[in-house]
Coordinates of C-alpha atoms in Angstrom, one line a residue:
X12 CA -0.1 -0.1 0.3
X13 CA 1.1 3.6 -1.0
X14 CA 2.6 5.6 2.0
X15 CA -0.6 8.6 2.4
X16 CA 0.4 12.5 1.6
X17 CA 1.3 14.5 4.9
X18 CA 0.5 18.1 4.2
X19 CA 3.2 20.3 2.4
X20 CA 5.5 22.2 4.2
X21 CA 5.9 25.6 3.1
X22 CA 8.2 28.4 3.9
X23 CA 7.3 31.8 3.2
X24 CA 10.1 33.4 2.5
X25 CA 10.9 37.2 1.5
X26 CA 12.0 40.4 2.1
X27 CA 11.2 42.8 5.9
X28 CA 7.6 44.1 5.1
X29 CA 6.9 42.0 2.3
X30 CA 3.6 40.7 4.4
X31 CA 4.4 37.1 5.0
X32 CA 3.8 36.9 8.9
X33 CA 0.4 39.2 8.0
X34 CA -0.4 36.8 5.0
X35 CA -0.3 33.8 7.4
X36 CA -2.5 35.8 9.6
X37 CA -4.8 35.6 6.8
X38 CA -4.6 32.0 6.0
X39 CA -4.8 31.3 9.8
X40 CA -7.6 33.9 10.4
X41 CA -4.9 35.0 13.7
X42 CA -2.7 38.2 14.1
X43 CA 1.0 36.9 15.1
X44 CA 2.3 39.6 12.9
X45 CA 0.7 42.5 15.4
X46 CA 2.6 40.8 18.5
X47 CA 6.2 40.6 16.7
X48 CA 9.2 43.6 18.3
X49 CA 8.6 46.1 15.7
X50 CA 6.8 43.9 13.1
X51 CA 9.4 41.5 12.0
X52 CA 9.6 37.7 12.2
X53 CA 12.8 36.9 15.0
X54 CA 12.8 33.8 14.8
X55 CA 11.2 31.1 12.7
X56 CA 8.1 30.2 13.6
X57 CA 5.7 26.9 12.5
X58 CA 2.3 26.9 12.1
X59 CA -0.6 24.5 10.3
X60 CA -3.7 25.4 7.5
X61 CA -6.7 22.8 7.9
X62 CA -8.0 21.8 4.4
X63 CA -10.6 23.9 2.9
X64 CA -12.0 24.9 0.3
X65 CA -12.6 21.3 -1.1
X66 CA -8.4 20.3 -0.7
X67 CA -8.0 17.5 0.6
X68 CA -5.2 18.6 2.3
X69 CA -3.9 21.4 4.5
X70 CA -0.7 23.1 4.7
X71 CA 2.1 23.3 7.6
X72 CA 3.8 26.7 7.1
X73 CA 7.2 27.8 8.6
X74 CA 7.1 31.8 9.2
X75 CA 11.3 32.7 8.5
X76 CA 12.5 36.3 9.2
X77 CA 12.6 38.0 6.7
X78 CA 15.5 40.9 7.9
X79 CA 18.7 40.3 6.4
X80 CA 20.7 40.1 9.7
X81 CA 18.6 36.9 10.1
X82 CA 19.6 35.0 6.8
X83 CA 21.2 31.8 8.3
X84 CA 17.4 30.5 9.9
X85 CA 16.0 31.5 6.7
X86 CA 18.5 29.3 5.4
X87 CA 17.3 26.9 8.1
X88 CA 14.1 26.8 7.4
X89 CA 14.8 26.5 3.3
X90 CA 15.6 23.2 3.6
X91 CA 13.0 21.7 6.2
X92 CA 10.1 22.1 3.5
X93 CA 8.5 21.1 0.3
X94 CA 7.5 24.2 -1.1
X95 CA 8.8 27.9 -0.5
X96 CA 6.4 30.7 -1.3
X97 CA 7.8 34.0 -1.3
X98 CA 6.8 36.4 -0.6
X99 CA 7.4 40.1 -2.7
X100 CA 5.0 43.0 -2.0
X101 CA 4.5 45.3 -5.8
X102 CA 5.0 48.5 -4.7
X103 CA 9.1 47.1 -3.9
X104 CA 10.0 44.4 -6.2
X105 CA 12.6 41.9 -6.0
X106 CA 15.2 42.7 -2.6
X107 CA 18.8 41.0 -2.1
X108 CA 16.5 39.3 0.7
X109 CA 14.7 38.3 -2.7
X110 CA 17.3 37.5 -4.0
X111 CA 18.8 34.7 -1.4
X112 CA 15.8 33.0 -1.1
X113 CA 15.5 32.5 -5.0
X114 CA 19.2 31.0 -4.1
X115 CA 17.7 28.8 -1.4
X116 CA 15.6 27.5 -3.7
X117 CA 17.8 26.5 -5.9
X118 CA 20.2 25.2 -3.9
X119 CA 17.8 22.7 -2.0
X120 CA 16.1 22.1 -5.6
X121 CA 13.2 23.5 -3.3
X122 CA 9.9 24.1 -6.3
X123 CA 8.6 28.5 -5.9
X124 CA 5.1 29.8 -5.3
X125 CA 5.6 33.3 -6.0
X126 CA 2.5 35.3 -3.8
X127 CA 2.4 38.9 -4.9
X128 CA 1.5 40.6 -2.3
X129 CA -0.3 44.3 -1.9
X130 CA -2.0 43.9 -5.2
X131 CA -4.9 45.7 -3.6
X132 CA -2.6 49.3 -3.9
X133 CA -3.2 51.6 -6.7
X134 CA -1.1 50.3 -9.7
X135 CA -0.8 46.5 -8.5
X136 CA -2.2 44.7 -11.8
X137 CA 1.0 47.2 -13.8
X138 CA 3.3 46.8 -10.8
X139 CA 2.7 42.7 -11.4
X140 CA 4.4 42.5 -14.9
X141 CA 7.3 44.5 -13.8
X142 CA 8.0 42.4 -11.3
X143 CA 7.6 39.7 -13.7
X144 CA 10.7 40.5 -15.2
X145 CA 12.7 41.2 -12.5
X146 CA 11.6 37.8 -11.3
X147 CA 13.0 37.2 -15.0
X148 CA 16.6 38.7 -14.4
X149 CA 16.8 36.1 -11.1
X150 CA 16.5 32.7 -13.8
X151 CA 13.2 33.0 -12.3
X152 CA 10.6 32.2 -15.0
X153 CA 6.5 32.2 -14.5
X154 CA 4.5 29.9 -15.9
X155 CA 2.8 32.9 -17.9
X156 CA 6.1 32.8 -20.2
X157 CA 6.5 28.9 -20.3
X158 CA 8.0 28.2 -17.1
X159 CA 7.1 26.4 -14.0
X160 CA 6.6 28.8 -10.8
X161 CA 2.9 30.1 -10.5
X162 CA 2.9 33.7 -9.5
X163 CA -0.9 34.3 -7.3
X164 CA -1.4 38.3 -6.7
X165 CA -2.3 38.9 -3.1
X166 CA -3.5 40.9 -0.8
X167 CA -2.8 39.4 3.0
X168 CA -4.6 42.9 4.8
X169 CA -7.5 42.9 2.4
X170 CA -7.8 38.9 2.0
X171 CA -7.9 38.7 -2.1
X172 CA -6.3 36.3 -3.4
X173 CA -5.3 33.7 -1.0
X174 CA -8.0 30.6 -2.5
X175 CA -5.8 30.7 -5.5
X176 CA -2.9 31.1 -3.8
X177 CA -4.3 27.4 -1.0
X178 CA -5.2 26.4 -4.7
X179 CA -1.0 26.3 -6.6
X180 CA 0.2 24.9 -3.2
X181 CA -2.1 22.2 -3.1
X182 CA -1.3 21.2 -7.0
X183 CA 2.1 21.8 -6.9
X184 CA 2.2 19.3 -3.2
X185 CA -0.2 16.6 -5.7
X186 CA 2.6 17.3 -8.3
X187 CA 5.2 16.3 -5.8
X188 CA 3.7 13.1 -4.2
X189 CA 5.1 13.9 -1.1
X190 CA 4.8 10.2 1.2
X191 CA 5.6 10.2 4.5
X192 CA 5.6 7.4 6.8
X193 CA 2.9 7.6 8.9
X194 CA 4.1 5.6 12.1
X195 CA 7.1 4.2 13.7
X196 CA 9.5 5.9 15.4
X197 CA 9.9 9.8 14.8
X198 CA 12.2 12.0 12.7
X199 CA 12.4 15.3 12.6
X200 CA 13.9 18.8 12.5
X201 CA 14.7 21.8 15.3
X202 CA 13.6 24.9 13.8
X203 CA 13.9 26.4 17.4
X204 CA 14.0 26.9 21.1
X205 CA 13.5 28.9 24.0
X206 CA 13.5 29.1 28.0
X207 CA 9.4 28.5 29.1
X208 CA 8.4 29.6 32.1
X209 CA 7.5 26.6 34.1
X210 CA 8.3 24.3 31.3
X211 CA 12.3 24.4 30.7
X212 CA 13.3 23.8 27.9
X213 CA 10.6 24.5 24.5
X214 CA 11.8 23.3 21.0
X215 CA 10.0 23.7 18.4
X216 CA 10.3 20.6 16.1
X217 CA 8.7 19.4 12.9
X218 CA 8.2 15.9 12.6
X219 CA 9.4 14.1 8.9
X220 CA 8.7 10.8 9.4
X221 CA 6.8 8.5 11.9
X222 CA 5.0 9.6 15.0
X223 CA 6.2 11.5 18.5
X224 CA 4.7 10.3 21.6
X225 CA 5.1 11.8 24.7
X226 CA 6.9 9.8 26.9
X227 CA 9.3 8.9 23.7
X228 CA 12.8 9.3 24.8
X229 CA 15.0 11.2 21.3
X230 CA 18.3 12.8 20.9
X231 CA 18.3 16.1 19.2
X232 CA 22.2 16.6 18.1
X233 CA 24.0 17.0 21.0
X234 CA 21.3 17.1 23.2
X235 CA 19.2 14.5 24.2
X236 CA 15.2 13.9 26.9
X237 CA 12.2 12.1 27.1
X238 CA 9.0 14.5 25.6
X239 CA 7.2 15.0 28.5
X240 CA 4.8 17.2 27.0
X241 CA 3.8 18.6 23.0
X242 CA 1.8 20.9 22.3
X243 CA 0.6 22.2 19.4
X244 CA 1.5 26.8 18.1
X245 CA -1.8 26.9 20.5
X246 CA -0.9 26.1 23.3
X247 CA -3.1 22.9 23.3
X248 CA -1.3 19.1 24.9
X249 CA -1.0 16.4 22.3
X250 CA -0.9 12.6 23.0
X251 CA 1.1 12.1 19.1
X252 CA 2.5 14.1 16.4
X253 CA 2.8 12.6 13.1
X254 CA 4.4 13.9 9.6
X255 CA 4.1 17.7 8.5
X256 CA 3.1 18.5 12.1
X257 CA 5.1 21.4 13.7
X258 CA 4.9 21.0 17.4
X259 CA 6.4 22.3 20.8
X260 CA 9.3 19.4 22.9
X261 CA 8.9 19.6 26.7
X262 CA 11.8 17.7 28.4
X263 CA 15.7 18.1 26.4
X264 CA 17.8 18.1 29.3
X265 CA 20.3 20.5 26.6
X266 CA 19.0 23.0 24.4
X267 CA 19.2 22.0 21.1
X268 CA 19.9 24.1 17.8
X269 CA 18.2 24.7 15.2
X270 CA 18.4 22.5 12.6
X271 CA 19.5 19.4 14.7
X272 CA 18.2 16.6 13.1
X273 CA 15.5 14.8 17.2
X274 CA 15.1 11.1 16.3
X275 CA 13.6 9.0 18.6
X276 CA 16.1 6.3 20.0
X277 CA 15.0 2.8 21.9
X278 CA 15.9 4.3 25.5
X279 CA 17.9 6.8 27.9
X280 CA 20.4 4.5 28.3
X281 CA 20.7 4.8 24.1
X282 CA 20.1 8.5 24.1
X283 CA 23.0 8.7 26.1
X284 CA 25.5 6.7 24.5
X285 CA 24.2 8.2 21.1
X286 CA 25.3 12.3 22.8
X287 CA 28.2 10.9 24.5
X288 CA 29.7 9.7 20.8
X289 CA 28.9 13.4 19.3
X290 CA 30.6 15.2 22.4
X291 CA 33.3 13.0 21.9
X292 CA 33.7 13.6 17.9
X293 CA 33.3 16.5 18.1
X294 CA 36.0 17.4 20.8
X295 CA 38.3 15.4 18.5
X296 CA 37.3 17.2 16.0
X297 CA 38.1 20.3 17.6
X298 CA 41.2 19.0 18.6
X299 CA 42.3 18.0 15.4
X300 CA 41.3 21.0 13.9
X301 CA 43.7 23.2 16.6
X302 CA 47.0 20.5 16.3
X303 CA 48.3 21.6 12.7
X304 CA 47.5 25.7 14.9
X305 CA 48.6 24.9 18.7
X306 CA 51.9 26.8 18.9
X307 CA 52.2 27.4 15.0
X308 CA 54.5 31.3 14.8
X309 CA 54.7 33.0 11.4
X310 CA 51.9 32.9 9.3
X311 CA 48.9 32.9 11.2
X312 CA 47.9 33.1 15.6
X313 CA 49.2 31.0 18.1
X314 CA 46.8 29.0 19.4
X315 CA 46.2 28.3 22.8
X316 CA 43.8 25.6 23.8
X317 CA 41.9 26.3 27.2
X318 CA 39.1 23.6 28.5
X319 CA 35.6 26.2 29.9
X320 CA 34.0 24.6 33.0
X321 CA 30.5 27.2 34.8
X322 CA 28.1 26.2 36.8
X323 CA 24.8 26.7 34.9
X324 CA 24.8 27.5 30.3
X325 CA 23.7 30.9 31.8
X326 CA 27.1 31.3 33.1
X327 CA 28.8 29.4 30.3
X328 CA 27.3 31.5 28.1
X329 CA 28.5 34.8 29.9
X330 CA 32.2 32.8 30.4
X331 CA 32.4 32.3 26.6
X332 CA 30.9 35.9 25.6
X333 CA 33.9 37.5 27.7
X334 CA 36.6 35.5 26.4
X335 CA 35.0 36.2 22.8
X336 CA 36.4 39.7 22.2
X337 CA 39.9 39.5 22.6
X338 CA 41.7 40.2 19.6
X339 CA 43.7 37.5 18.0
X340 CA 46.5 38.6 15.5
X341 CA 49.0 37.7 17.7
X342 CA 47.1 34.4 19.8
X343 CA 44.1 33.0 19.8
X344 CA 41.9 30.3 22.6
X345 CA 40.7 27.9 21.2
X346 CA 38.2 26.2 23.3
X347 CA 39.2 22.1 22.8
X348 CA 35.6 21.4 25.5
X349 CA 33.4 23.3 27.7
X350 CA 30.4 22.8 29.6
X351 CA 28.4 22.9 33.1
X352 CA 29.6 21.3 36.4
X353 CA 32.8 20.9 38.6
X354 CA 36.3 20.5 37.4
X355 CA 36.8 16.7 36.8
X356 CA 39.6 14.5 36.3
X357 CA 38.4 13.8 32.7
X358 CA 38.8 17.4 32.3
X359 CA 42.3 17.3 33.7
X360 CA 43.3 14.3 31.2
X361 CA 42.3 16.2 28.1
X362 CA 43.8 19.1 29.4
X363 CA 47.4 17.5 30.0
X364 CA 46.9 15.4 26.6
X365 CA 46.7 18.8 24.4
X366 CA 48.3 21.0 26.4
X367 CA 45.9 23.3 27.5
X368 CA 44.8 25.1 31.0
X369 CA 41.9 25.0 33.4
X370 CA 39.5 27.7 33.6
X371 CA 36.8 27.1 35.2
X372 CA 34.0 29.8 36.6
X373 CA 32.3 29.7 39.5
X374 CA 32.5 26.1 39.7
X375 CA 34.9 23.9 42.1
X376 CA 37.4 21.2 41.3
X377 CA 36.8 17.7 42.4
X378 CA 39.2 16.9 45.3
X379 CA 41.0 14.3 42.8
X380 CA 41.0 16.1 40.3
X381 CA 43.3 18.8 42.1
X382 CA 45.3 16.7 43.0
X383 CA 45.9 15.0 39.4
X384 CA 45.7 19.0 37.9
X385 CA 48.9 19.2 41.0
X386 CA 50.8 16.1 39.4
X387 CA 50.6 17.0 35.5
X388 CA 50.5 20.1 36.0
X389 CA 47.7 21.7 34.4
X390 CA 47.1 24.8 34.8
X391 CA 43.6 25.3 36.7
X392 CA 42.3 29.0 36.5
X393 CA 39.4 29.5 38.9
X394 CA 37.1 32.6 39.5
X395 CA 33.5 33.8 40.6
X396 CA 33.4 37.1 38.9
X397 CA 33.3 37.6 35.0
X398 CA 36.0 40.6 35.3
X399 CA 38.2 38.2 37.1
X400 CA 37.6 35.5 35.1
X401 CA 38.0 38.0 31.7
X402 CA 41.7 39.5 32.9
X403 CA 43.5 36.2 34.2
X404 CA 42.1 35.3 30.2
X405 CA 44.1 37.8 29.3
X406 CA 47.0 37.2 30.8
X407 CA 47.2 33.6 30.1
X408 CA 47.0 34.8 26.1
X409 CA 50.1 37.2 26.6
X410 CA 51.7 35.2 28.8
X411 CA 51.2 32.4 25.6
X412 CA 52.8 35.6 23.0
X413 CA 56.5 35.2 22.0
X414 CA 58.8 37.2 22.4
X415 CA 60.3 40.3 20.0
X416 CA 63.5 41.0 19.6
X417 CA 64.2 45.0 19.2
X418 CA 67.1 47.5 18.6
X419 CA 67.0 50.0 20.7
X420 CA 69.5 52.9 20.5
X421 CA 72.2 54.1 22.9
X422 CA 74.3 56.5 21.5
X423 CA 75.6 57.5 17.9
X424 CA 80.1 58.5 16.6
X425 CA 80.9 60.2 13.9
X426 CA 84.6 59.0 12.1
X427 CA 87.0 61.7 12.4
X428 CA 89.6 59.7 11.2
X429 CA 90.9 56.6 10.1
X430 CA 94.4 54.9 11.6
X431 CA 95.6 51.7 10.6
X432 CA 97.5 49.9 12.8
X433 CA 100.4 47.1 11.8
X434 CA 100.2 44.5 14.9
X435 CA 101.9 41.5 16.0
X436 CA 99.9 38.0 16.5
X437 CA 100.4 37.8 19.6
X438 CA 99.0 41.6 20.1
X439 CA 96.1 40.8 18.1
X440 CA 92.5 40.3 19.8
X441 CA 89.8 38.2 18.2
X442 CA 88.7 39.9 15.0
X443 CA 91.7 42.4 14.7
X444 CA 94.1 41.8 11.4
X445 CA 97.7 41.9 10.5
X446 CA 96.3 46.5 9.3
X447 CA 93.5 46.4 11.9
X448 CA 91.5 49.9 10.9
X449 CA 91.2 52.3 14.3
X450 CA 88.5 54.7 13.6
X451 CA 89.1 58.0 15.6
X452 CA 85.5 59.5 16.7
X453 CA 83.5 61.7 18.8
X454 CA 80.6 60.6 20.4
X455 CA 77.9 62.8 19.2
X456 CA 74.7 61.5 20.9
X457 CA 73.9 58.9 24.0
X458 CA 77.4 57.1 24.8
X459 CA 79.6 54.3 23.5
X460 CA 80.0 50.8 24.8
X461 CA 83.0 48.6 24.3
X462 CA 81.4 45.1 23.0
X463 CA 78.2 47.1 21.8
X464 CA 76.1 46.2 17.9
X465 CA 76.9 49.3 15.8
X466 CA 76.0 50.1 12.6
X467 CA 78.1 51.4 10.0
X468 CA 76.2 54.4 8.0
X469 CA 77.6 56.6 4.7
X470 CA 75.9 58.6 2.8
X471 CA 72.7 57.6 5.0
X472 CA 72.7 54.1 3.9
X473 CA 73.5 51.3 5.9
X474 CA 77.0 49.4 5.1
X475 CA 77.7 47.0 7.5
X476 CA 76.5 45.9 10.7
X477 CA 78.9 44.2 13.2
X478 CA 80.2 44.8 17.3
X479 CA 83.2 46.9 18.8
X480 CA 86.4 44.8 20.1
X481 CA 88.2 48.0 21.4
X482 CA 87.3 51.0 22.8
X483 CA 90.3 53.4 23.5
X484 CA 90.6 57.1 24.9
X485 CA 94.0 57.7 24.2
X486 CA 96.3 54.5 24.9
X487 CA 94.1 53.0 27.5
X488 CA 91.1 50.7 27.4
X489 CA 87.1 51.4 28.2
X490 CA 84.6 50.5 28.7
X491 CA 81.4 53.6 28.1
X492 CA 82.8 57.3 26.5
X493 CA 80.3 59.6 27.1
X494 CA 78.8 62.2 24.6
X495 CA 81.8 64.9 23.0
X496 CA 84.5 62.8 24.5
X497 CA 86.4 61.7 21.7
X498 CA 87.9 57.5 20.8
X499 CA 89.6 55.0 18.9
X500 CA 87.4 52.3 18.4
X501 CA 87.7 48.7 15.8
X502 CA 85.1 46.7 14.7
X503 CA 85.3 43.3 14.4
X504 CA 86.8 41.9 11.0
X505 CA 86.0 45.0 10.0
X506 CA 88.0 47.5 8.1
X507 CA 86.4 49.6 5.2
X508 CA 85.8 52.8 7.7
X509 CA 86.3 56.1 5.9
X510 CA 86.6 59.7 7.3
X511 CA 82.7 61.2 7.4
X512 CA 81.0 57.6 8.2
X513 CA 78.5 57.4 11.1
X514 CA 78.6 54.4 13.8
X515 CA 75.3 53.7 15.6
X516 CA 75.5 51.8 19.2
X517 CA 72.2 50.1 19.4
X518 CA 71.7 47.0 22.1
X519 CA 68.7 44.4 21.1
X520 CA 66.3 43.7 23.7
X521 CA 64.0 41.4 24.1
X522 CA 60.0 42.1 25.4
X523 CA 56.8 40.7 25.3
X524 CA 54.5 42.6 23.1
X525 CA 51.0 43.4 24.3
X526 CA 48.0 41.5 23.3
X527 CA 46.2 44.6 22.0
X528 CA 49.2 45.5 20.4
X529 CA 49.1 45.3 16.3
X530 CA 51.4 42.5 14.5
X531 CA 54.7 43.7 13.2
X532 CA 54.7 46.9 15.2
X533 CA 57.2 48.7 17.4
X534 CA 56.7 50.5 21.1

């Protein structure tokens, strides 16, 4: 026997203020748009519209945000749908968000129906022709031009063209022959998750196959739970939900992410096993990604691996946010594990294996973990105030920055005259030759120092870099000569000195740059 046809899942997409939610209001006879912040949909919401007008099936609609800031949520909506209704206001035409929706539809090979909204306004029929041409420019060929995409003129506020739009959706669904098993373990997609007062985590789930029932053990992404409540969009309790039915599920232990696949599993033990495997796999992938860059110099930032533990998910989010604002040009904090609860032996062992430090926010260190951390010399930074935690992380990052070596000028001398000494082998120091050049010089800035690194500058260009092996005042060897004094200088293995050369004295200093100091800058 053939599987039954569930209601098609239809996603409304389009630019902000083009009337998507108002159109859904008109189809449902409700007033969603009035309750939205600024009149803009802030999250994906799913609703069912019952069969009417002689149509055998209703439809499940997903209302996605149209504002450009919610592009990622729009994309999740497109990937969970059978049909896309592209809502375009006739007085505005094709916008950037409209083009993105068209691109998503093509990527997932999802059929389009165009709802040309606000046809009741003056110039509406003429605007339909203009919109048709704009869509053609985006390679959307309408039925009127010999293509496969229907365009239905509608008015959400005047409730014009709604039956024609539903007929068009029903026709497209018939052509697709969408079928799904109504029984068996459920599979679905998480559309959004929020904290419900008195209900804990509430996840909006679109069931795609099978039946989701109260009491089922479920897995979604890296979260698991047992279904305590199934609620429809009106808040009424359900005993089960089949294909194409959107429901709010209460009972998840962790908050699943939008786009996570939800699966029913046989038992709580199996649910825990699946999630544990996924967590370990994600952890391994994070470590694999960090390994090639850990401690790397030159081409990119050095990675500093760390584990983050906090007392609650709210605290974890706050800590993660606080740690996300450091510049990463020199060194970057890489969280290889994050979680809620005390620091355990497992945390310490992982930290030791990857060279990570542990950051604990308002959580204790288990006694065995503390002993293990001391034995393995794993640094643990415990803080109960977010500002202290962020400051400690800054110190960690700065300590990991590679020191830079910089030249600091200490003096300068002008060469007045060059003498040549003829030295016996026994009188020569290392770096002197039989005919050694002595630069009779005057110190013009700072001081000249024996053993100092020097540059020889001629005509504004550096022609030699070396060091001083002899500094004399008259015939006496001295350590330093101050500004204004005259002296004799011998440079190691260098005799090509001329009157008028400038000798610059400098020292090399190693320092650790600040976290906020730009790469390549010098103090």
